[in-house]
Short mmCIF file of C-alpha atoms and ligand atoms in Angstrom, two decimals:
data_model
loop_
_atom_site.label_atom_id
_atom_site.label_comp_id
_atom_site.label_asym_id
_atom_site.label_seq_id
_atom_site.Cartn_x
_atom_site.Cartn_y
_atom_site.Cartn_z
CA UNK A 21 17.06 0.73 -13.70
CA UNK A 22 18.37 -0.04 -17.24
CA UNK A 23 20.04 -3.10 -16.42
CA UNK A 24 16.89 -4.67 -15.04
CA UNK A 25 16.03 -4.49 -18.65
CA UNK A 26 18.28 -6.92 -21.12
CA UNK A 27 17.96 -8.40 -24.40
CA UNK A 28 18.94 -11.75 -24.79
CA UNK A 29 18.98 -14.11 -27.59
CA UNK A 30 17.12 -11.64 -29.65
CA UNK A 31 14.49 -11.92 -26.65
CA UNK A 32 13.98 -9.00 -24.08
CA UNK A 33 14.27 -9.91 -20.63
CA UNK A 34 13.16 -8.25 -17.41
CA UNK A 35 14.06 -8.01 -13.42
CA UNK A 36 15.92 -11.86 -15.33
CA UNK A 37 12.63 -13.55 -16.86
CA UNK A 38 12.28 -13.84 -20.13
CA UNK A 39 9.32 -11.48 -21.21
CA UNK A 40 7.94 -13.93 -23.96
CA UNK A 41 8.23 -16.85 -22.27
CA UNK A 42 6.50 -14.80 -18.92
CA UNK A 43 3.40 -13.36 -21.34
CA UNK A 44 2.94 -17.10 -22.72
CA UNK A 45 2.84 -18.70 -19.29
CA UNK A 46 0.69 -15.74 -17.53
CA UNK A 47 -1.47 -14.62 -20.85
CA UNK A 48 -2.11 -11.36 -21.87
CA UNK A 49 -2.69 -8.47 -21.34
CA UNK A 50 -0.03 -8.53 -18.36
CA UNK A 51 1.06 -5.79 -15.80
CA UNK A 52 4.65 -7.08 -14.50
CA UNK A 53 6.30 -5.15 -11.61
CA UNK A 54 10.12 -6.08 -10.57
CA UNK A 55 11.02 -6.04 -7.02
CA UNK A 56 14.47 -5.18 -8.10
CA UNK A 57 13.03 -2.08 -9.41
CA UNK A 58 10.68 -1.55 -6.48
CA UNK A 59 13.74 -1.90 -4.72
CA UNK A 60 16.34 0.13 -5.93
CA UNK A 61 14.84 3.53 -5.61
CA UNK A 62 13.84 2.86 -2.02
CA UNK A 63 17.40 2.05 -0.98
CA UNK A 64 18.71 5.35 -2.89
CA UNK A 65 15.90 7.04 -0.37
CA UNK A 66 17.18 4.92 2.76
CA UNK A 67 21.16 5.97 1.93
CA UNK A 68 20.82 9.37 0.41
CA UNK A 69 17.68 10.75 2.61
CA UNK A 70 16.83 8.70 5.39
CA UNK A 71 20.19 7.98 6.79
CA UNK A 72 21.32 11.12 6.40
CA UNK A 73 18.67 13.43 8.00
CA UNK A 74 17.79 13.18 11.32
CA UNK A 75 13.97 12.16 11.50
CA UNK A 76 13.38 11.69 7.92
CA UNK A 77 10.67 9.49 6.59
CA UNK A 78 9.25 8.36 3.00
CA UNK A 79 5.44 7.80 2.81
CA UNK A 80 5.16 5.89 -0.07
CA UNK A 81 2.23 7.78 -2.33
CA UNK A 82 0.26 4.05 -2.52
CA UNK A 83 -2.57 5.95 -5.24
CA UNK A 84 0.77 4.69 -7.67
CA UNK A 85 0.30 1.45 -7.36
CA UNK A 86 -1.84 -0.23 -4.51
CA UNK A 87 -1.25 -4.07 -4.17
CA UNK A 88 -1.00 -6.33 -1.13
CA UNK A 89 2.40 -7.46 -2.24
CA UNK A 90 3.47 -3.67 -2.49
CA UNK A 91 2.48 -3.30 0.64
CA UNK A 92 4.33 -6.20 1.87
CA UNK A 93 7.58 -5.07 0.09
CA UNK A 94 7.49 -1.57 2.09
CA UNK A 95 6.85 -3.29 5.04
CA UNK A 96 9.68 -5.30 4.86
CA UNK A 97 11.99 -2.33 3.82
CA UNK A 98 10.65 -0.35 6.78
CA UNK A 99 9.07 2.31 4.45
CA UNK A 100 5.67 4.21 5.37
CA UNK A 101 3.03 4.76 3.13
CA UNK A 102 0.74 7.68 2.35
CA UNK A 103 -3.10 6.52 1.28
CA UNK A 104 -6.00 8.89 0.40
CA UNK A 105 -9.17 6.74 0.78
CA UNK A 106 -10.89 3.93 2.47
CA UNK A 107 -10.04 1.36 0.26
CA UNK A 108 -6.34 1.87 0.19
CA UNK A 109 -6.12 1.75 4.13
CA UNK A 110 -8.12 -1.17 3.60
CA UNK A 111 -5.37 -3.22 1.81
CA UNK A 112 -2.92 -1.87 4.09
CA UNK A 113 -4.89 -3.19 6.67
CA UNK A 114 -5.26 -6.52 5.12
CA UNK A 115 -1.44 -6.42 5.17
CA UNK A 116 -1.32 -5.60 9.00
CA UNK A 117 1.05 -2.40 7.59
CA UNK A 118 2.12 -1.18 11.02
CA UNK A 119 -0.68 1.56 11.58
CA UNK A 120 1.97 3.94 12.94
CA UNK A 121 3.51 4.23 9.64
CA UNK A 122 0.48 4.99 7.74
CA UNK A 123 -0.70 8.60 6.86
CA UNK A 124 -3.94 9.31 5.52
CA UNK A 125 -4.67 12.17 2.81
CA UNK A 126 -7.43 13.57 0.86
CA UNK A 127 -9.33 16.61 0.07
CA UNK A 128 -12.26 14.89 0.84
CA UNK A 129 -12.27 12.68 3.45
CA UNK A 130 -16.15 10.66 3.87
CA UNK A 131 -16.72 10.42 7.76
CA UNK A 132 -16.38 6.92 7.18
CA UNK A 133 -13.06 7.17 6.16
CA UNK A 134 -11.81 9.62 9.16
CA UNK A 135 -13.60 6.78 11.48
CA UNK A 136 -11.94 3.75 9.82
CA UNK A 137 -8.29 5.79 9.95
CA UNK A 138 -8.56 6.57 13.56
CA UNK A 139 -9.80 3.44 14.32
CA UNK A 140 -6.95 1.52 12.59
CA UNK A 141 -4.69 3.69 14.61
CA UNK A 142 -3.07 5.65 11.31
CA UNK A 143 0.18 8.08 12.27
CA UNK A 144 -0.97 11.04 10.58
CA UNK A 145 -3.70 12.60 9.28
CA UNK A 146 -3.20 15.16 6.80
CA UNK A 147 -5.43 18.13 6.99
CA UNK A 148 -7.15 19.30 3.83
CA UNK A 149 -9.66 21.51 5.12
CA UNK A 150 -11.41 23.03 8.53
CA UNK A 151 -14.60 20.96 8.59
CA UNK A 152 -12.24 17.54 9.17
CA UNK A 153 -11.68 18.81 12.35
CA UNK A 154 -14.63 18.06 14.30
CA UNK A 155 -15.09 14.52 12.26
CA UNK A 156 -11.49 13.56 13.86
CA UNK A 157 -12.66 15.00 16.88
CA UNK A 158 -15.56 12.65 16.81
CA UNK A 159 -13.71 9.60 16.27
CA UNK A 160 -10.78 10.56 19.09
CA UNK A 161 -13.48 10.39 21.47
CA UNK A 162 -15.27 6.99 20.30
CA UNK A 163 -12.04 5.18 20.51
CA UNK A 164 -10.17 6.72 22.86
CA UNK A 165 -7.24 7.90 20.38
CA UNK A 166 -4.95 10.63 20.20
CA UNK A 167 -4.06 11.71 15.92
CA UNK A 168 -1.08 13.19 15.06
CA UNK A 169 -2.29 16.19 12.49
CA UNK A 170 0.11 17.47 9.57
CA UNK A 171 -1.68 20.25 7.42
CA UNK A 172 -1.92 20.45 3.63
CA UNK A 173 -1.55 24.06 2.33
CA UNK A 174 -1.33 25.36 -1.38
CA UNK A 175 2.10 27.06 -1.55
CA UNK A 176 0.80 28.82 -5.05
CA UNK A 177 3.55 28.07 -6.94
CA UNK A 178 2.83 26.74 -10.42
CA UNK A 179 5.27 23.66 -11.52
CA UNK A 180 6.60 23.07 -15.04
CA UNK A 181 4.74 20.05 -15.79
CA UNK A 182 1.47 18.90 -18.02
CA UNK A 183 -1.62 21.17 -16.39
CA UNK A 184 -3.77 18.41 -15.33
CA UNK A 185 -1.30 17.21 -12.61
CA UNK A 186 -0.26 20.35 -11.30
CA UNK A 187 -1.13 20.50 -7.61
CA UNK A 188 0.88 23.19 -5.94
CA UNK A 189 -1.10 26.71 -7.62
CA UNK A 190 -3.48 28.77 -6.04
CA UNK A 191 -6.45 27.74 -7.84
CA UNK A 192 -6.26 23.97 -6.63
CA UNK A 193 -8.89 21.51 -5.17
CA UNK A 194 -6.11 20.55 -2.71
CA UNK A 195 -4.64 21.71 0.59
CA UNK A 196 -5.40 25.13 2.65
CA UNK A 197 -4.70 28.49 0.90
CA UNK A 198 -2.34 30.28 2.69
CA UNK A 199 -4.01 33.52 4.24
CA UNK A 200 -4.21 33.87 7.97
CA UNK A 201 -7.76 34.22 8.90
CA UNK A 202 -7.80 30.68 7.66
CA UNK A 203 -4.58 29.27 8.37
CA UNK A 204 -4.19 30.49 11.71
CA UNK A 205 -7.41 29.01 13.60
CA UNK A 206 -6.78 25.35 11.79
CA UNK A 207 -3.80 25.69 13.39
CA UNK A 208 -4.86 27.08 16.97
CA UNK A 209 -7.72 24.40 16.85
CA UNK A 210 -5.13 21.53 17.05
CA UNK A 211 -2.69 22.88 19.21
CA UNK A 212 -5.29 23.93 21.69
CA UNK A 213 -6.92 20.25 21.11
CA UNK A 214 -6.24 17.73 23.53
CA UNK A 215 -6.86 15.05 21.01
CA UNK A 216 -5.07 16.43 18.32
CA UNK A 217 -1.16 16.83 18.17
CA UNK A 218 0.09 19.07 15.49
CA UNK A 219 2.88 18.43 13.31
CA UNK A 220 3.49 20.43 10.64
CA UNK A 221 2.80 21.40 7.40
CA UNK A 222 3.05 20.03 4.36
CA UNK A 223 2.50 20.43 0.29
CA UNK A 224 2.92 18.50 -3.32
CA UNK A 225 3.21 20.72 -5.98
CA UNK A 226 3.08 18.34 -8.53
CA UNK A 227 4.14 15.33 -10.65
CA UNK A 228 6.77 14.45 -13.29
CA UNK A 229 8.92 17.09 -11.88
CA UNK A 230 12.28 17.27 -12.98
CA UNK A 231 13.64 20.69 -12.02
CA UNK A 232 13.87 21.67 -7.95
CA UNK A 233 13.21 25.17 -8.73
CA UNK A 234 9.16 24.97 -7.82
CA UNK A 235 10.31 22.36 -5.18
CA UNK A 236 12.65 25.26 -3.56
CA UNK A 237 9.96 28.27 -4.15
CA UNK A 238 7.28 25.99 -2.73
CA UNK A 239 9.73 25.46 0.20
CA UNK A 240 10.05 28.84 0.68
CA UNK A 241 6.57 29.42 1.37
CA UNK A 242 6.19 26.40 3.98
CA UNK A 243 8.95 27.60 5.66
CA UNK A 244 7.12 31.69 5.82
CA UNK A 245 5.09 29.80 7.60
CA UNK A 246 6.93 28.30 9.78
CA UNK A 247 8.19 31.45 10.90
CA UNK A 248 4.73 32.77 11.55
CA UNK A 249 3.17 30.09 13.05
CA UNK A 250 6.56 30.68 15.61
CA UNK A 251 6.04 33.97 16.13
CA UNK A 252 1.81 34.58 16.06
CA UNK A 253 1.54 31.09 17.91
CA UNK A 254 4.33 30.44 19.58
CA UNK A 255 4.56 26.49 18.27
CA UNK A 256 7.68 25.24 16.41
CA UNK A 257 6.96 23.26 13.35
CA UNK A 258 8.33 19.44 13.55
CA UNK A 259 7.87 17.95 10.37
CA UNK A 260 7.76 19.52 7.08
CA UNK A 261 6.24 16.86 4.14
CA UNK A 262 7.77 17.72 0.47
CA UNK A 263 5.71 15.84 -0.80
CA UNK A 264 5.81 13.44 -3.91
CA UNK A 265 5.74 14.46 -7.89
CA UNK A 266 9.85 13.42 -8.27
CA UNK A 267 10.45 12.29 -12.13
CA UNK A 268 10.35 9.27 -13.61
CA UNK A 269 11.64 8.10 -16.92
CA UNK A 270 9.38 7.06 -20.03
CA UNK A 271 10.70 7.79 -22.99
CA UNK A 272 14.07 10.14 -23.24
CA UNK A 273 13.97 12.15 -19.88
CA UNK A 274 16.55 11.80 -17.72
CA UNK A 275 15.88 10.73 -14.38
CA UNK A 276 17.67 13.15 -11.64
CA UNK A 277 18.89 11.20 -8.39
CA UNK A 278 16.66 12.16 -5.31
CA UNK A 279 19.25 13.67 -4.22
CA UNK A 280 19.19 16.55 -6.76
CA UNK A 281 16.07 17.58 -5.38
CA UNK A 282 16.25 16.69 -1.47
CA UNK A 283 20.16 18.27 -0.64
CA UNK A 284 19.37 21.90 -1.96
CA UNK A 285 15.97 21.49 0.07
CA UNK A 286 17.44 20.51 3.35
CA UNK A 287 20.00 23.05 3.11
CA UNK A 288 17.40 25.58 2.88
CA UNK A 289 15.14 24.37 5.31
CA UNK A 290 18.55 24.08 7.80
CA UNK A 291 18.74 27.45 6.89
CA UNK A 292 15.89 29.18 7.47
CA UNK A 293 14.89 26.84 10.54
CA UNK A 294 18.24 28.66 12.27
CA UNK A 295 17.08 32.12 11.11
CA UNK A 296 13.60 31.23 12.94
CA UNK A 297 15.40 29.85 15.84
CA UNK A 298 13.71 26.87 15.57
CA UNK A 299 15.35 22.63 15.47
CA UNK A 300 15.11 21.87 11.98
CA UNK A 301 11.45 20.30 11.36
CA UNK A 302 12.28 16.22 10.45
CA UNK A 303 11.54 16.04 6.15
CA UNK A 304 9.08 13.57 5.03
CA UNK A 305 8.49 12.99 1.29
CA UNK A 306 5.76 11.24 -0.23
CA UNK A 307 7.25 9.49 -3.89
CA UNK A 308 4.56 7.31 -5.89
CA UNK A 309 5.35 7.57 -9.34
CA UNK A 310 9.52 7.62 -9.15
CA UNK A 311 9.14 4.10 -6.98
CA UNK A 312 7.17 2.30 -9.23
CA UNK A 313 6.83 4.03 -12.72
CA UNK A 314 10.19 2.08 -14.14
CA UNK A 315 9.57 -1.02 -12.18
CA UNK A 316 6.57 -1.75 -14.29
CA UNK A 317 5.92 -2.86 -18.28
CA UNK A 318 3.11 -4.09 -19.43
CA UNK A 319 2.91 -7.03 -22.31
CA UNK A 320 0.17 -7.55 -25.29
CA UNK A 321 -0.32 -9.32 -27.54
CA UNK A 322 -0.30 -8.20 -31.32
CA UNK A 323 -3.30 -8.73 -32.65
CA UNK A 324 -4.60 -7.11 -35.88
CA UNK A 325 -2.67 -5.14 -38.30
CA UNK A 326 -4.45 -2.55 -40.52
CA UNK A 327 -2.46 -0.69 -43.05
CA UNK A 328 -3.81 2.23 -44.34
CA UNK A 329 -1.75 3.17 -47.18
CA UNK A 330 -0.16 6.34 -47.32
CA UNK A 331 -1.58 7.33 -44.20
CA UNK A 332 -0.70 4.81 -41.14
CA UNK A 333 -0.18 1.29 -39.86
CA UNK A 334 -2.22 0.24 -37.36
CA UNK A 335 -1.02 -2.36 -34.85
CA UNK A 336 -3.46 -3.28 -32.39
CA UNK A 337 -2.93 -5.06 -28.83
CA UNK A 338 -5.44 -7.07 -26.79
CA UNK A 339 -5.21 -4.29 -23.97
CA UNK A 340 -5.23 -0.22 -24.48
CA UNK A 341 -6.97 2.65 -22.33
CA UNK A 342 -8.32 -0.29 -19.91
CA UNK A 343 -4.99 -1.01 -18.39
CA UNK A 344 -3.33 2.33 -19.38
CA UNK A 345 -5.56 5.62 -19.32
CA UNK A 346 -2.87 8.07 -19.09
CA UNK A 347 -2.17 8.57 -23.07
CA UNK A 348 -5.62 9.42 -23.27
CA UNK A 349 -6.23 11.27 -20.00
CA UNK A 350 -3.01 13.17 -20.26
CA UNK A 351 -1.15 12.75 -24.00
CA UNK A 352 1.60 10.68 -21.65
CA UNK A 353 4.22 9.43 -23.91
CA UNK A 354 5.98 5.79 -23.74
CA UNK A 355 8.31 3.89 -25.04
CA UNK A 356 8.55 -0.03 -25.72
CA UNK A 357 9.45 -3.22 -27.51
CA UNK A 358 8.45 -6.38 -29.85
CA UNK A 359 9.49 -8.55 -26.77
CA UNK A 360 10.06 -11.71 -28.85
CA UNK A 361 12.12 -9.29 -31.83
CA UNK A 362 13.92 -7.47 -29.55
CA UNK A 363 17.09 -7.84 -31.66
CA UNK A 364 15.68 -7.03 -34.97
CA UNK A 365 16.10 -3.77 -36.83
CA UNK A 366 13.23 -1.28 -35.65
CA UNK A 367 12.23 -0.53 -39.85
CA UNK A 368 8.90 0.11 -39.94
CA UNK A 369 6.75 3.02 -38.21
CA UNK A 370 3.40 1.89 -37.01
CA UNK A 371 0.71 3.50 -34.30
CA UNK A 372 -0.17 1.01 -31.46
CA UNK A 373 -3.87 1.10 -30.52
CA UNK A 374 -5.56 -0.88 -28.01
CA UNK A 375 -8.91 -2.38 -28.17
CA UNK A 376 -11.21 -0.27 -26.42
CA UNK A 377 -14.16 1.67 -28.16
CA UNK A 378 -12.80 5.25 -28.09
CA UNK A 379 -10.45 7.12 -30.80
CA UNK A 380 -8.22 8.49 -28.34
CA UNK A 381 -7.25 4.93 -27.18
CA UNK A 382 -3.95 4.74 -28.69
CA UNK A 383 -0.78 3.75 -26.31
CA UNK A 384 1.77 4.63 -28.70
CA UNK A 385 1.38 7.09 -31.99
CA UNK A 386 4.85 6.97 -33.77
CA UNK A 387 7.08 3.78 -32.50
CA UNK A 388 9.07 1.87 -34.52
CA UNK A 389 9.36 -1.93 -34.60
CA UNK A 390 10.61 -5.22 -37.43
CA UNK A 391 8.74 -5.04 -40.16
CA UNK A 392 8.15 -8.59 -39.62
CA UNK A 393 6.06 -7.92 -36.37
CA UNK A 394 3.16 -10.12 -36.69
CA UNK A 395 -0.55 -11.31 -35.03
CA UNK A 396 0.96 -13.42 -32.50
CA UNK A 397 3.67 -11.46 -31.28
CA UNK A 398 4.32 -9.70 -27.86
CA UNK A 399 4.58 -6.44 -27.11
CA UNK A 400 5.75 -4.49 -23.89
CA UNK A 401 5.61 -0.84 -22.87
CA UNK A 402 7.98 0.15 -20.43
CA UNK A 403 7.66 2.43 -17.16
CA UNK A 404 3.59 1.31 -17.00
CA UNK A 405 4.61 0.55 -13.01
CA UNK A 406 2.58 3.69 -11.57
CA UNK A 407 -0.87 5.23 -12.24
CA UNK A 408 -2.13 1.81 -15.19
CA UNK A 409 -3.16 -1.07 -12.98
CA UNK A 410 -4.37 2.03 -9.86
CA UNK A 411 -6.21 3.56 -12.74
CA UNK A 412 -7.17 0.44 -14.43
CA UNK A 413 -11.14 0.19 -15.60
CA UNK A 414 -13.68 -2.57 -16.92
CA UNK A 415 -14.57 -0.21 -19.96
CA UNK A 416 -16.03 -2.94 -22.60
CA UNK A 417 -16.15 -5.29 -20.01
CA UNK A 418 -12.49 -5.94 -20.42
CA UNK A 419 -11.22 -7.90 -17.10
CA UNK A 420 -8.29 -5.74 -15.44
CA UNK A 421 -5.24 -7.73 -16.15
CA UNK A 422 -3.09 -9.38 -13.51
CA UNK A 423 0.05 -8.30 -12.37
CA UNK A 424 2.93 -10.78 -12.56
CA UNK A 425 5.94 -9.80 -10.27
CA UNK A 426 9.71 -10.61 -11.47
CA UNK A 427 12.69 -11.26 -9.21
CA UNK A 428 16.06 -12.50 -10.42
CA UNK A 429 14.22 -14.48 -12.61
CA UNK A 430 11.59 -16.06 -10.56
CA UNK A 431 7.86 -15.27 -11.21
CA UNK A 432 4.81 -15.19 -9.34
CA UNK A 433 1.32 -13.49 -9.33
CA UNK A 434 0.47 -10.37 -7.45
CA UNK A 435 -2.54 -9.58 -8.40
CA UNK A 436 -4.56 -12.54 -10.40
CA UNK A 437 -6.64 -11.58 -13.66
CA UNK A 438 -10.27 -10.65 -12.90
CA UNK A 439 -12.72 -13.05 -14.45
CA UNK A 440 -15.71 -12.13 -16.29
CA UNK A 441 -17.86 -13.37 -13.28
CA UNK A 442 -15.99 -11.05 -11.53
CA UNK A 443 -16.74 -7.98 -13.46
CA UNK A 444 -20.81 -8.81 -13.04
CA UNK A 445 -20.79 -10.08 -9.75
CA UNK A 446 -22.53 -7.02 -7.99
CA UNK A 447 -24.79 -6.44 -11.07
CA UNK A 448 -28.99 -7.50 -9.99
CA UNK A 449 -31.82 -7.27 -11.97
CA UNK A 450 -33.55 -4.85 -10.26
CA UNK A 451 -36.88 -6.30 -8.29
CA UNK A 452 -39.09 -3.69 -9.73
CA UNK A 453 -38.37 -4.70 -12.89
C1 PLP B 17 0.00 12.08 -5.95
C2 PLP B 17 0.58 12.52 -4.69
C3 PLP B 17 1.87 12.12 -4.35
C4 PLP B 17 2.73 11.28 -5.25
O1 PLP B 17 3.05 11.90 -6.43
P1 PLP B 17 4.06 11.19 -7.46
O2 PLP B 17 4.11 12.11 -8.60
O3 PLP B 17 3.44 9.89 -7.81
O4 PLP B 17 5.36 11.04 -6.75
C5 PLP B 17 2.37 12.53 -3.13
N1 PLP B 17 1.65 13.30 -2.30
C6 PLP B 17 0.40 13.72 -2.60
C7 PLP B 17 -0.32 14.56 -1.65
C8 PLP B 17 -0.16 13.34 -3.80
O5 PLP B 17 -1.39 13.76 -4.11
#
């Protein structure tokens, strides 16, 4: 992914477009995604998962980053995609995204929703909770449709990663907890349903994961499971879904190859699938963040500069917790650039701020740029790809930035800049005013 990035001329350049130049021609603030970098991780999946398991399959986790154009560049690579409300299937069905390839989520689906999914035809749904089963029911029998039914349970295992996006533990809003008065029924309702095809099971344990330990134990569990669903119910799992939560990098990490995580899983699942005496279920993962994380920076530009001596310099952008709620919502840490100083010695230690009305919004606390950084000049933070323009707000009234993407140095937008008529377009006075 590195080598998407370049400096050049003293200027930083990205996916081959010249960053400055881009943020001059497009404004600011400015999401831009490469398709290079969209690209890349998707053909490590195709080569070191997909080809090499029979029946494998990557749902792309589209709460990362939602766009028609996204959708258009997993179409065209073949991939499916994973969406957990109305409005994503919605832009997947804008796309014509081959309904077979989309699986729907959620731990709390609207009846709406379950009708608009079963409607459009989606390939899975994935089960989050008993009472879903009689709203799928209900739309089956309006159109005519047969669903394909995967089941979310909550392996309990607790993931090294920041609390607020751990998924996997007991004590979760998501999935089914395993016990078998619960479990079991789901289960027998599907089979026995002749609507309703079951598939398998399947968890996500968490995000920003960088270790397969939690991955494995998690594993583990499902494939308990497996075992007793075999012997209490007689029906052999098919699929098992891993879910998403693989790494990405944004500061120092170091990002671990998919297949660090997706070998040592398959070996075990070959494993224990023979000990059951079952075919080995076909793996499906659902990756968001490690897609799209790196293909994304956002640019600013520098605005004021407050020093307060002996205490901090302030450097503030034209964008902040609008475009990029994560530092706030979960102290996530990134790394960027003076775009347009790129080759100039990093000197002086300043905290970037944004220009929201809230303390906490702050995008980067200790980074180092020039000293000669200036009003005027452009900023970037890398890896902004996932969870800033799908988590984007109009807090202030601040328009949500466009998104620009980059491809071997050719530009175009993918998502335009909302206008200020856009923000207030639904607002009324009301009429008993
Ligand atoms: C969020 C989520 C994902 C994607 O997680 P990443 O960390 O973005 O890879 C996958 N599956 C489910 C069920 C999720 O909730």
């Amino acid at each position: 992914m590195d080598n998407l990035r370049e400096i050049k001329e003293g200027k930083l350049y990205f996916d081959g477009c010249d960053m400055t130049e881009l943020a001059r021609t497009y404004g600011t603030p400015l999401y831009v995604m490469s398709y290079n970098g969209i690209r890349e991780p998707l053909e490590e999946l195709q080569r070191d998962f997909v080809d090499k398991y029979p029946g494998a399959r990557v749902a792309y986790a589209s709460k990362a980053f939602c766009t028609k154009g996204m959708y258009e560049i997993l179409k065209q690579m073949g991939t499916d995609v994973e969406v957990v409300s109305g409005g994503e299937l919605y832009v997947a069905e804008q796309v014509n995204f081959p309904p077979e390839k989309v699986e729907f989520n959620g731990n709390n689906k609207t009846p709406a929703e379950i009708d608009q999914a079963v409607r459009y035809g989606v390939g899975r749904i994935i089960l989050d909770g008993l009472q879903e089963i009689p709203l799928i029911l209900e739309a089956c029998k309006k159109y005519d449709r047969k669903m394909k039914i995967t089941v979310r349970i909550t392996p309990g295992v607790a993931a090294s990663t920041h609390d607020y996006i751990v998924t996997g533990k007991l004590d979760s809003k998501f999935g089914i907890p395993l016990e078998r008065e619960v479990l079991l029924p789901i289960i027998k309702q599907i089979v026995d349903s002749e609507y309703l095809e079951f598939m398998g099971l399947q968890m996500h344990i968490g995000s920003q994961l960088f270790e397969n330990d939690a991955f494995l134990d998690g594993l583990n569990i499902v494939m308990d499971w497996v075992d007793i669903l075999k012997k209490e119910l007689d029906v052999a799992v098919k699929e098992v879904d891993f879910g998403g939560g693989f790494g990405a990098r944004y500061t120092d990490e170091v990002r671990k190859p998919y297949r660090f995580f997706l070998d040592p899983m398959m070996d075990l699942m070959k494993k224990r699938s023979e000990e059951i005496g079952i075919p080995c279920p076909a793996p499906v993962i659902e990756p968001g963040r490690s897609i799209v994380a790196e293909a994304g920076l956002t640019l600013y530009t520098v605005g004021q500069i407050k020093e307060i001596k002996g205490v901090r310099k302030y450097i503030s952008i034209d964008g902040g917790m609008g475009d990029n709620i994560r530092v706030g919502l979960y102290q996530a840490e990134y790394d960027g650039i003076v775009a347009n100083r790129a080759e100039e010695e990093k000197d002086d230690k300043v905290c970037v701020c944004g220009r929201y009305c809230e303390s906490t919004d702050i995008i980067m606390t200790d980074f180092m740029v020039p000293h000669t950084t200036k009003m005027g000049d452009i900023l970037a933070t890398f890896s902004t790809g996932a969870y800033g323009f799908s988590m984007a707000s109009n807090y202030n009234n601040n328009p949500i930035p466009g998104v620009v993407l980059v491809r071997d140095g050719k530009s175009a937008w993918m998502v335009k800049p909302q206008t200020y008529a856009q923000i207030a377009q639904n607002q009324v006075i009301p009429d008993i005013l």
